[in-house]
Amino acid sequence: VMYFGTGESGPFEYCYGPTCPANQNERPGLNLYSSAEMAVDLHTGKIVWWYQLLPHGLNDQDASWNSIIGTTNGTGAIFKAAKTGILFSLNEATGKANWVYVPPASVVKYEPGSLPYDPTNATQMLTPWPNYPNATWIQSPGLGGALESDVAYDGQNLYGAWFNGAPIVYKMDNSTQYADTVRTLAWPTNTTVIAINANTGKPVWSRFFNNFVFRGGMTVTNGMLIIPTGNGTIFFLNTKDGSTISKLYDGSPMFSDPTIGQAANGQWEMLQILGGGRWLSPGSVGGSQTQPGALMAFTLGTGVGVGTTSVSYTHLRAHE
């Protein structure tokens, strides 16, 4: 069985102008299989089960990031998060939810129309835009979502990075069914890294980071959580309590997971892609920056465990 997430239905809510209607009246109903987790039989191509994380999604909060195979209370589970920031544990065989984690308002700012609608409510499934019938709405979480990255898993806890960015205010002209950008709000940018117990769905610990957004993913290895960030800093946290083991500044935004591996000579290394891209939200730390990308290898201490840090690096390759 193959497990994967799907993107949102079209037309996209961020697609505005005379050639791109944003009114979701054009796709009423559940919009089945969009923003969902799918289980497909590899031998037959048949759907085994599906779980829609965001029925009739209106604001690009899809489920296209990683799916994790693990266990909840000894039973096979699929862990999946949507860009809404909501994290699910689903039964591996049936797709039934074991638990659902919704971050509190202190972690993610949810504006009206941002959280999933009730799929059994026919009125909600016909909603044409967020915060309907009000003509304006605040896109929060923003177009980058509240959790637009891979979730990490160590067999005990799940690790996610929930963030807030500057949201956009939109206004719908119902006579034309087109939406326009009104303004961007000057909200604080921050990220909260949370460890979630895989059996209970309850937070174990959390760490708040101010002034940067997060995208891409984290890597967990032998008691250490490695977090590359959009402000050019890599944090190394203890998975027991979230305390800082070390941190490394490389001066370039990072929006991809690091990889841990052992070279032929026995040396443990961390490979990290840095630079080479830009963040989605203008004005965010690391945003709108475009610079040459590079693949860098950082040497790690023996065992790659708690107490070891990245102390040196070798520049392997860089290109315009």
mmCIF file with all atom_site columns, N, CA and C in Angstrom, residues 172-233:
data_model
loop_
_atom_site.group_PDB
_atom_site.id
_atom_site.type_symbol
_atom_site.label_atom_id
_atom_site.label_alt_id
_atom_site.label_comp_id
_atom_site.label_asym_id
_atom_site.label_entity_id
_atom_site.label_seq_id
_atom_site.pdbx_PDB_ins_code
_atom_site.Cartn_x
_atom_site.Cartn_y
_atom_site.Cartn_z
_atom_site.occupancy
_atom_site.B_iso_or_equiv
_atom_site.pdbx_formal_charge
_atom_site.auth_seq_id
_atom_site.auth_comp_id
_atom_site.auth_asym_id
_atom_site.auth_atom_id
_atom_site.pdbx_PDB_model_num
ATOM 1   N N  . MET A 1 172 ? -14.004 40.252 -1.689  1.00 0.00 ? 172 MET A N  1
ATOM 2   C CA . MET A 1 172 ? -14.703 39.641 -2.802  1.00 0.00 ? 172 MET A CA 1
ATOM 3   C C  . MET A 1 172 ? -15.751 40.592 -3.372  1.00 0.00 ? 172 MET A C  1
ATOM 4   N N  . ASP A 1 173 ? -15.730 40.780 -4.668  1.00 0.00 ? 173 ASP A N  1
ATOM 5   C CA . ASP A 1 173 ? -16.766 41.522 -5.374  1.00 0.00 ? 173 ASP A CA 1
ATOM 6   C C  . ASP A 1 173 ? -17.751 40.493 -5.907  1.00 0.00 ? 173 ASP A C  1
ATOM 7   N N  . ASN A 1 174 ? -18.894 40.367 -5.238  1.00 0.00 ? 174 ASN A N  1
ATOM 8   C CA . ASN A 1 174 ? -19.814 39.297 -5.582  1.00 0.00 ? 174 ASN A CA 1
ATOM 9   C C  . ASN A 1 174 ? -20.469 39.498 -6.945  1.00 0.00 ? 174 ASN A C  1
ATOM 10  N N  . SER A 1 175 ? -20.449 40.734 -7.442  1.00 0.00 ? 175 SER A N  1
ATOM 11  C CA . SER A 1 175 ? -21.044 40.972 -8.754  1.00 0.00 ? 175 SER A CA 1
ATOM 12  C C  . SER A 1 175 ? -20.175 40.407 -9.872  1.00 0.00 ? 175 SER A C  1
ATOM 13  N N  . THR A 1 176 ? -18.867 40.401 -9.652  1.00 0.00 ? 176 THR A N  1
ATOM 14  C CA . THR A 1 176 ? -17.940 39.860 -10.653 1.00 0.00 ? 176 THR A CA 1
ATOM 15  C C  . THR A 1 176 ? -17.377 38.508 -10.247 1.00 0.00 ? 176 THR A C  1
ATOM 16  N N  . GLN A 1 177 ? -17.517 38.184 -8.941  1.00 0.00 ? 177 GLN A N  1
ATOM 17  C CA . GLN A 1 177 ? -16.974 36.948 -8.373  1.00 0.00 ? 177 GLN A CA 1
ATOM 18  C C  . GLN A 1 177 ? -15.457 36.891 -8.483  1.00 0.00 ? 177 GLN A C  1
ATOM 19  N N  . TYR A 1 178 ? -14.824 38.042 -8.374  1.00 0.00 ? 178 TYR A N  1
ATOM 20  C CA . TYR A 1 178 ? -13.365 38.116 -8.324  1.00 0.00 ? 178 TYR A CA 1
ATOM 21  C C  . TYR A 1 178 ? -12.949 38.722 -6.992  1.00 0.00 ? 178 TYR A C  1
ATOM 22  N N  . ALA A 1 179 ? -11.808 38.299 -6.497  1.00 0.00 ? 179 ALA A N  1
ATOM 23  C CA . ALA A 1 179 ? -11.288 38.818 -5.239  1.00 0.00 ? 179 ALA A CA 1
ATOM 24  C C  . ALA A 1 179 ? -10.065 39.690 -5.504  1.00 0.00 ? 179 ALA A C  1
ATOM 25  N N  . ASP A 1 180 ? -9.891  40.694 -4.665  1.00 0.00 ? 180 ASP A N  1
ATOM 26  C CA . ASP A 1 180 ? -8.750  41.596 -4.779  1.00 0.00 ? 180 ASP A CA 1
ATOM 27  C C  . ASP A 1 180 ? -8.020  41.656 -3.448  1.00 0.00 ? 180 ASP A C  1
ATOM 28  N N  . THR A 1 181 ? -6.726  41.915 -3.528  1.00 0.00 ? 181 THR A N  1
ATOM 29  C CA . THR A 1 181 ? -5.921  42.115 -2.325  1.00 0.00 ? 181 THR A CA 1
ATOM 30  C C  . THR A 1 181 ? -6.173  43.516 -1.790  1.00 0.00 ? 181 THR A C  1
ATOM 31  N N  . VAL A 1 182 ? -6.524  43.595 -0.513  1.00 0.00 ? 182 VAL A N  1
ATOM 32  C CA . VAL A 1 182 ? -6.762  44.891 0.117   1.00 0.00 ? 182 VAL A CA 1
ATOM 33  C C  . VAL A 1 182 ? -5.474  45.423 0.734   1.00 0.00 ? 182 VAL A C  1
ATOM 34  N N  . ARG A 1 183 ? -4.838  44.597 1.565   1.00 0.00 ? 183 ARG A N  1
ATOM 35  C CA . ARG A 1 183 ? -3.579  45.012 2.201   1.00 0.00 ? 183 ARG A CA 1
ATOM 36  C C  . ARG A 1 183 ? -2.946  43.809 2.887   1.00 0.00 ? 183 ARG A C  1
ATOM 37  N N  . THR A 1 184 ? -1.690  43.939 3.252   1.00 0.00 ? 184 THR A N  1
ATOM 38  C CA . THR A 1 184 ? -0.986  42.936 4.040   1.00 0.00 ? 184 THR A CA 1
ATOM 39  C C  . THR A 1 184 ? -0.850  43.446 5.463   1.00 0.00 ? 184 THR A C  1
ATOM 40  N N  . LEU A 1 185 ? -1.221  42.634 6.432   1.00 0.00 ? 185 LEU A N  1
ATOM 41  C CA . LEU A 1 185 ? -1.173  43.046 7.834   1.00 0.00 ? 185 LEU A CA 1
ATOM 42  C C  . LEU A 1 185 ? 0.230   42.865 8.406   1.00 0.00 ? 185 LEU A C  1
ATOM 43  N N  . ALA A 1 186 ? 0.625   43.789 9.223   1.00 0.00 ? 186 ALA A N  1
ATOM 44  C CA . ALA A 1 186 ? 1.962   43.747 9.840   1.00 0.00 ? 186 ALA A CA 1
ATOM 45  C C  . ALA A 1 186 ? 1.909   42.934 11.131  1.00 0.00 ? 186 ALA A C  1
ATOM 46  N N  . TRP A 1 187 ? 1.675   41.635 10.993  1.00 0.00 ? 187 TRP A N  1
ATOM 47  C CA . TRP A 1 187 ? 1.638   40.758 12.151  1.00 0.00 ? 187 TRP A CA 1
ATOM 48  C C  . TRP A 1 187 ? 3.031   40.205 12.431  1.00 0.00 ? 187 TRP A C  1
ATOM 49  N N  . PRO A 1 188 ? 3.311   39.856 13.688  1.00 0.00 ? 188 PRO A N  1
ATOM 50  C CA . PRO A 1 188 ? 4.618   39.276 14.015  1.00 0.00 ? 188 PRO A CA 1
ATOM 51  C C  . PRO A 1 188 ? 4.846   37.943 13.296  1.00 0.00 ? 188 PRO A C  1
ATOM 52  N N  . THR A 1 189 ? 6.076   37.709 12.906  1.00 0.00 ? 189 THR A N  1
ATOM 53  C CA . THR A 1 189 ? 6.469   36.437 12.300  1.00 0.00 ? 189 THR A CA 1
ATOM 54  C C  . THR A 1 189 ? 7.145   35.582 13.360  1.00 0.00 ? 189 THR A C  1
ATOM 55  N N  . ASN A 1 190 ? 6.669   34.354 13.547  1.00 0.00 ? 190 ASN A N  1
ATOM 56  C CA . ASN A 1 190 ? 7.269   33.488 14.558  1.00 0.00 ? 190 ASN A CA 1
ATOM 57  C C  . ASN A 1 190 ? 7.003   32.032 14.232  1.00 0.00 ? 190 ASN A C  1
ATOM 58  N N  . THR A 1 191 ? 7.763   31.158 14.859  1.00 0.00 ? 191 THR A N  1
ATOM 59  C CA . THR A 1 191 ? 7.660   29.716 14.666  1.00 0.00 ? 191 THR A CA 1
ATOM 60  C C  . THR A 1 191 ? 7.688   29.023 16.026  1.00 0.00 ? 191 THR A C  1
ATOM 61  N N  . THR A 1 192 ? 6.823   28.030 16.208  1.00 0.00 ? 192 THR A N  1
ATOM 62  C CA . THR A 1 192 ? 6.818   27.216 17.426  1.00 0.00 ? 192 THR A CA 1
ATOM 63  C C  . THR A 1 192 ? 7.060   25.765 17.047  1.00 0.00 ? 192 THR A C  1
ATOM 64  N N  . VAL A 1 193 ? 8.155   25.200 17.539  1.00 0.00 ? 193 VAL A N  1
ATOM 65  C CA . VAL A 1 193 ? 8.451   23.787 17.326  1.00 0.00 ? 193 VAL A CA 1
ATOM 66  C C  . VAL A 1 193 ? 7.840   22.997 18.476  1.00 0.00 ? 193 VAL A C  1
ATOM 67  N N  . ILE A 1 194 ? 7.032   21.989 18.142  1.00 0.00 ? 194 ILE A N  1
ATOM 68  C CA . ILE A 1 194 ? 6.313   21.223 19.160  1.00 0.00 ? 194 ILE A CA 1
ATOM 69  C C  . ILE A 1 194 ? 6.588   19.738 18.979  1.00 0.00 ? 194 ILE A C  1
ATOM 70  N N  . ALA A 1 195 ? 6.854   19.054 20.093  1.00 0.00 ? 195 ALA A N  1
ATOM 71  C CA . ALA A 1 195 ? 6.960   17.596 20.112  1.00 0.00 ? 195 ALA A CA 1
ATOM 72  C C  . ALA A 1 195 ? 5.609   17.034 20.537  1.00 0.00 ? 195 ALA A C  1
ATOM 73  N N  . ILE A 1 196 ? 5.014   16.157 19.709  1.00 0.00 ? 196 ILE A N  1
ATOM 74  C CA . ILE A 1 196 ? 3.704   15.573 19.970  1.00 0.00 ? 196 ILE A CA 1
ATOM 75  C C  . ILE A 1 196 ? 3.858   14.076 20.225  1.00 0.00 ? 196 ILE A C  1
ATOM 76  N N  . ASN A 1 197 ? 3.319   13.597 21.348  1.00 0.00 ? 197 ASN A N  1
ATOM 77  C CA . ASN A 1 197 ? 3.382   12.168 21.649  1.00 0.00 ? 197 ASN A CA 1
ATOM 78  C C  . ASN A 1 197 ? 2.576   11.383 20.623  1.00 0.00 ? 197 ASN A C  1
ATOM 79  N N  . ALA A 1 198 ? 3.195   10.384 20.005  1.00 0.00 ? 198 ALA A N  1
ATOM 80  C CA . ALA A 1 198 ? 2.548   9.636  18.920  1.00 0.00 ? 198 ALA A CA 1
ATOM 81  C C  . ALA A 1 198 ? 1.396   8.763  19.406  1.00 0.00 ? 198 ALA A C  1
ATOM 82  N N  . ASN A 1 199 ? 1.370   8.422  20.699  1.00 0.00 ? 199 ASN A N  1
ATOM 83  C CA . ASN A 1 199 ? 0.293   7.591  21.231  1.00 0.00 ? 199 ASN A CA 1
ATOM 84  C C  . ASN A 1 199 ? -0.931  8.404  21.648  1.00 0.00 ? 199 ASN A C  1
ATOM 85  N N  . THR A 1 200 ? -0.700  9.602  22.164  1.00 0.00 ? 200 THR A N  1
ATOM 86  C CA . THR A 1 200 ? -1.801  10.380 22.742  1.00 0.00 ? 200 THR A CA 1
ATOM 87  C C  . THR A 1 200 ? -2.198  11.594 21.905  1.00 0.00 ? 200 THR A C  1
ATOM 88  N N  . GLY A 1 201 ? -1.296  12.078 21.055  1.00 0.00 ? 201 GLY A N  1
ATOM 89  C CA . GLY A 1 201 ? -1.560  13.298 20.319  1.00 0.00 ? 201 GLY A CA 1
ATOM 90  C C  . GLY A 1 201 ? -1.429  14.553 21.170  1.00 0.00 ? 201 GLY A C  1
ATOM 91  N N  . LYS A 1 202 ? -0.816  14.412 22.345  1.00 0.00 ? 202 LYS A N  1
ATOM 92  C CA . LYS A 1 202 ? -0.656  15.539 23.263  1.00 0.00 ? 202 LYS A CA 1
ATOM 93  C C  . LYS A 1 202 ? 0.761   16.116 23.173  1.00 0.00 ? 202 LYS A C  1
ATOM 94  N N  . PRO A 1 203 ? 0.906   17.445 23.346  1.00 0.00 ? 203 PRO A N  1
ATOM 95  C CA . PRO A 1 203 ? 2.236   18.052 23.322  1.00 0.00 ? 203 PRO A CA 1
ATOM 96  C C  . PRO A 1 203 ? 3.101   17.566 24.481  1.00 0.00 ? 203 PRO A C  1
ATOM 97  N N  . VAL A 1 204 ? 4.368   17.328 24.180  1.00 0.00 ? 204 VAL A N  1
ATOM 98  C CA . VAL A 1 204 ? 5.355   16.943 25.189  1.00 0.00 ? 204 VAL A CA 1
ATOM 99  C C  . VAL A 1 204 ? 6.148   18.172 25.614  1.00 0.00 ? 204 VAL A C  1
ATOM 100 N N  . TRP A 1 205 ? 6.568   18.960 24.645  1.00 0.00 ? 205 TRP A N  1
ATOM 101 C CA . TRP A 1 205 ? 7.236   20.233 24.907  1.00 0.00 ? 205 TRP A CA 1
ATOM 102 C C  . TRP A 1 205 ? 7.117   21.113 23.674  1.00 0.00 ? 205 TRP A C  1
ATOM 103 N N  . SER A 1 206 ? 7.406   22.400 23.842  1.00 0.00 ? 206 SER A N  1
ATOM 104 C CA . SER A 1 206 ? 7.387   23.322 22.709  1.00 0.00 ? 206 SER A CA 1
ATOM 105 C C  . SER A 1 206 ? 8.488   24.363 22.885  1.00 0.00 ? 206 SER A C  1
ATOM 106 N N  . ARG A 1 207 ? 8.967   24.885 21.760  1.00 0.00 ? 207 ARG A N  1
ATOM 107 C CA . ARG A 1 207 ? 9.977   25.945 21.746  1.00 0.00 ? 207 ARG A CA 1
ATOM 108 C C  . ARG A 1 207 ? 9.513   27.053 20.812  1.00 0.00 ? 207 ARG A C  1
ATOM 109 N N  . PHE A 1 208 ? 9.514   28.265 21.314  1.00 0.00 ? 208 PHE A N  1
ATOM 110 C CA . PHE A 1 208 ? 9.089   29.426 20.534  1.00 0.00 ? 208 PHE A CA 1
ATOM 111 C C  . PHE A 1 208 ? 10.313  30.126 19.944  1.00 0.00 ? 208 PHE A C  1
ATOM 112 N N  . PHE A 1 209 ? 10.230  30.449 18.644  1.00 0.00 ? 209 PHE A N  1
ATOM 113 C CA . PHE A 1 209 ? 11.296  31.176 17.959  1.00 0.00 ? 209 PHE A CA 1
ATOM 114 C C  . PHE A 1 209 ? 10.679  32.403 17.286  1.00 0.00 ? 209 PHE A C  1
ATOM 115 N N  . ASN A 1 210 ? 11.237  33.544 17.543  1.00 0.00 ? 210 ASN A N  1
ATOM 116 C CA . ASN A 1 210 ? 10.695  34.781 17.001  1.00 0.00 ? 210 ASN A CA 1
ATOM 117 C C  . ASN A 1 210 ? 11.411  35.196 15.720  1.00 0.00 ? 210 ASN A C  1
ATOM 118 N N  . ASN A 1 211 ? 10.687  35.882 14.853  1.00 0.00 ? 211 ASN A N  1
ATOM 119 C CA . ASN A 1 211 ? 11.254  36.587 13.687  1.00 0.00 ? 211 ASN A CA 1
ATOM 120 C C  . ASN A 1 211 ? 11.757  35.703 12.567  1.00 0.00 ? 211 ASN A C  1
ATOM 121 N N  . PHE A 1 212 ? 11.266  34.486 12.439  1.00 0.00 ? 212 PHE A N  1
ATOM 122 C CA . PHE A 1 212 ? 11.535  33.754 11.202  1.00 0.00 ? 212 PHE A CA 1
ATOM 123 C C  . PHE A 1 212 ? 10.398  32.796 10.886  1.00 0.00 ? 212 PHE A C  1
ATOM 124 N N  . VAL A 1 213 ? 10.253  32.531 9.592   1.00 0.00 ? 213 VAL A N  1
ATOM 125 C CA . VAL A 1 213 ? 9.264   31.566 9.123   1.00 0.00 ? 213 VAL A CA 1
ATOM 126 C C  . VAL A 1 213 ? 9.964   30.225 8.916   1.00 0.00 ? 213 VAL A C  1
ATOM 127 N N  . PHE A 1 214 ? 9.173   29.178 8.679   1.00 0.00 ? 214 PHE A N  1
ATOM 128 C CA . PHE A 1 214 ? 9.774   27.853 8.532   1.00 0.00 ? 214 PHE A CA 1
ATOM 129 C C  . PHE A 1 214 ? 9.114   27.111 7.391   1.00 0.00 ? 214 PHE A C  1
ATOM 130 N N  . ARG A 1 215 ? 9.942   26.485 6.560   1.00 0.00 ? 215 ARG A N  1
ATOM 131 C CA . ARG A 1 215 ? 9.423   25.658 5.477   1.00 0.00 ? 215 ARG A CA 1
ATOM 132 C C  . ARG A 1 215 ? 10.459  24.594 5.136   1.00 0.00 ? 215 ARG A C  1
ATOM 133 N N  . GLY A 1 216 ? 10.010  23.422 4.752   1.00 0.00 ? 216 GLY A N  1
ATOM 134 C CA . GLY A 1 216 ? 10.930  22.369 4.335   1.00 0.00 ? 216 GLY A CA 1
ATOM 135 C C  . GLY A 1 216 ? 10.853  21.150 5.214   1.00 0.00 ? 216 GLY A C  1
ATOM 136 N N  . GLY A 1 217 ? 11.400  21.233 6.412   1.00 0.00 ? 217 GLY A N  1
ATOM 137 C CA . GLY A 1 217 ? 11.345  20.088 7.304   1.00 0.00 ? 217 GLY A CA 1
ATOM 138 C C  . GLY A 1 217 ? 12.526  20.031 8.255   1.00 0.00 ? 217 GLY A C  1
ATOM 139 N N  . MET A 1 218 ? 12.417  19.135 9.239   1.00 0.00 ? 218 MET A N  1
ATOM 140 C CA . MET A 1 218 ? 13.456  18.899 10.239  1.00 0.00 ? 218 MET A CA 1
ATOM 141 C C  . MET A 1 218 ? 13.884  17.443 10.162  1.00 0.00 ? 218 MET A C  1
ATOM 142 N N  . THR A 1 219 ? 15.026  17.145 10.743  1.00 0.00 ? 219 THR A N  1
ATOM 143 C CA . THR A 1 219 ? 15.527  15.776 10.807  1.00 0.00 ? 219 THR A CA 1
ATOM 144 C C  . THR A 1 219 ? 15.812  15.427 12.260  1.00 0.00 ? 219 THR A C  1
ATOM 145 N N  . VAL A 1 220 ? 15.383  14.247 12.692  1.00 0.00 ? 220 VAL A N  1
ATOM 146 C CA . VAL A 1 220 ? 15.646  13.799 14.049  1.00 0.00 ? 220 VAL A CA 1
ATOM 147 C C  . VAL A 1 220 ? 16.543  12.576 13.988  1.00 0.00 ? 220 VAL A C  1
ATOM 148 N N  . THR A 1 221 ? 17.568  12.547 14.848  1.00 0.00 ? 221 THR A N  1
ATOM 149 C CA . THR A 1 221 ? 18.514  11.439 14.859  1.00 0.00 ? 221 THR A CA 1
ATOM 150 C C  . THR A 1 221 ? 19.092  11.258 16.252  1.00 0.00 ? 221 THR A C  1
ATOM 151 N N  . ASN A 1 222 ? 18.906  10.093 16.825  1.00 0.00 ? 222 ASN A N  1
ATOM 152 C CA . ASN A 1 222 ? 19.563  9.697  18.073  1.00 0.00 ? 222 ASN A CA 1
ATOM 153 C C  . ASN A 1 222 ? 19.470  10.758 19.166  1.00 0.00 ? 222 ASN A C  1
ATOM 154 N N  . GLY A 1 223 ? 18.254  11.245 19.409  1.00 0.00 ? 223 GLY A N  1
ATOM 155 C CA . GLY A 1 223 ? 18.055  12.194 20.502  1.00 0.00 ? 223 GLY A CA 1
ATOM 156 C C  . GLY A 1 223 ? 18.302  13.638 20.148  1.00 0.00 ? 223 GLY A C  1
ATOM 157 N N  . MET A 1 224 ? 18.504  13.941 18.884  1.00 0.00 ? 224 MET A N  1
ATOM 158 C CA . MET A 1 224 ? 18.780  15.316 18.477  1.00 0.00 ? 224 MET A CA 1
ATOM 159 C C  . MET A 1 224 ? 17.871  15.726 17.321  1.00 0.00 ? 224 MET A C  1
ATOM 160 N N  . LEU A 1 225 ? 17.199  16.864 17.465  1.00 0.00 ? 225 LEU A N  1
ATOM 161 C CA . LEU A 1 225 ? 16.342  17.418 16.424  1.00 0.00 ? 225 LEU A CA 1
ATOM 162 C C  . LEU A 1 225 ? 17.095  18.541 15.734  1.00 0.00 ? 225 LEU A C  1
ATOM 163 N N  . ILE A 1 226 ? 17.250  18.426 14.414  1.00 0.00 ? 226 ILE A N  1
ATOM 164 C CA . ILE A 1 226 ? 18.023  19.403 13.641  1.00 0.00 ? 226 ILE A CA 1
ATOM 165 C C  . ILE A 1 226 ? 17.047  20.267 12.845  1.00 0.00 ? 226 ILE A C  1
ATOM 166 N N  . ILE A 1 227 ? 17.120  21.582 13.054  1.00 0.00 ? 227 ILE A N  1
ATOM 167 C CA . ILE A 1 227 ? 16.132  22.508 12.494  1.00 0.00 ? 227 ILE A CA 1
ATOM 168 C C  . ILE A 1 227 ? 16.831  23.577 11.654  1.00 0.00 ? 227 ILE A C  1
ATOM 169 N N  . PRO A 1 228 ? 16.813  23.457 10.318  1.00 0.00 ? 228 PRO A N  1
ATOM 170 C CA . PRO A 1 228 ? 17.323  24.541 9.474   1.00 0.00 ? 228 PRO A CA 1
ATOM 171 C C  . PRO A 1 228 ? 16.238  25.604 9.313   1.00 0.00 ? 228 PRO A C  1
ATOM 172 N N  . THR A 1 229 ? 16.595  26.876 9.336   1.00 0.00 ? 229 THR A N  1
ATOM 173 C CA . THR A 1 229 ? 15.576  27.924 9.353   1.00 0.00 ? 229 THR A CA 1
ATOM 174 C C  . THR A 1 229 ? 15.759  28.934 8.224   1.00 0.00 ? 229 THR A C  1
ATOM 175 N N  . GLY A 1 230 ? 14.743  29.770 8.064   1.00 0.00 ? 230 GLY A N  1
ATOM 176 C CA . GLY A 1 230 ? 14.755  30.780 7.022   1.00 0.00 ? 230 GLY A CA 1
ATOM 177 C C  . GLY A 1 230 ? 15.650  31.961 7.317   1.00 0.00 ? 230 GLY A C  1
ATOM 178 N N  . ASN A 1 231 ? 16.194  32.062 8.533   1.00 0.00 ? 231 ASN A N  1
ATOM 179 C CA . ASN A 1 231 ? 17.090  33.179 8.830   1.00 0.00 ? 231 ASN A CA 1
ATOM 180 C C  . ASN A 1 231 ? 18.557  32.775 8.825   1.00 0.00 ? 231 ASN A C  1
ATOM 181 N N  . GLY A 1 232 ? 18.842  31.565 8.309   1.00 0.00 ? 232 GLY A N  1
ATOM 182 C CA . GLY A 1 232 ? 20.235  31.155 8.155   1.00 0.00 ? 232 GLY A CA 1
ATOM 183 C C  . GLY A 1 232 ? 20.838  30.443 9.338   1.00 0.00 ? 232 GLY A C  1
ATOM 184 N N  . THR A 1 233 ? 20.036  30.099 10.338  1.00 0.00 ? 233 THR A N  1
ATOM 185 C CA . THR A 1 233 ? 20.542  29.422 11.536  1.00 0.00 ? 233 THR A CA 1
ATOM 186 C C  . THR A 1 233 ? 20.034  27.984 11.583  1.00 0.00 ? 233 THR A C  1
#
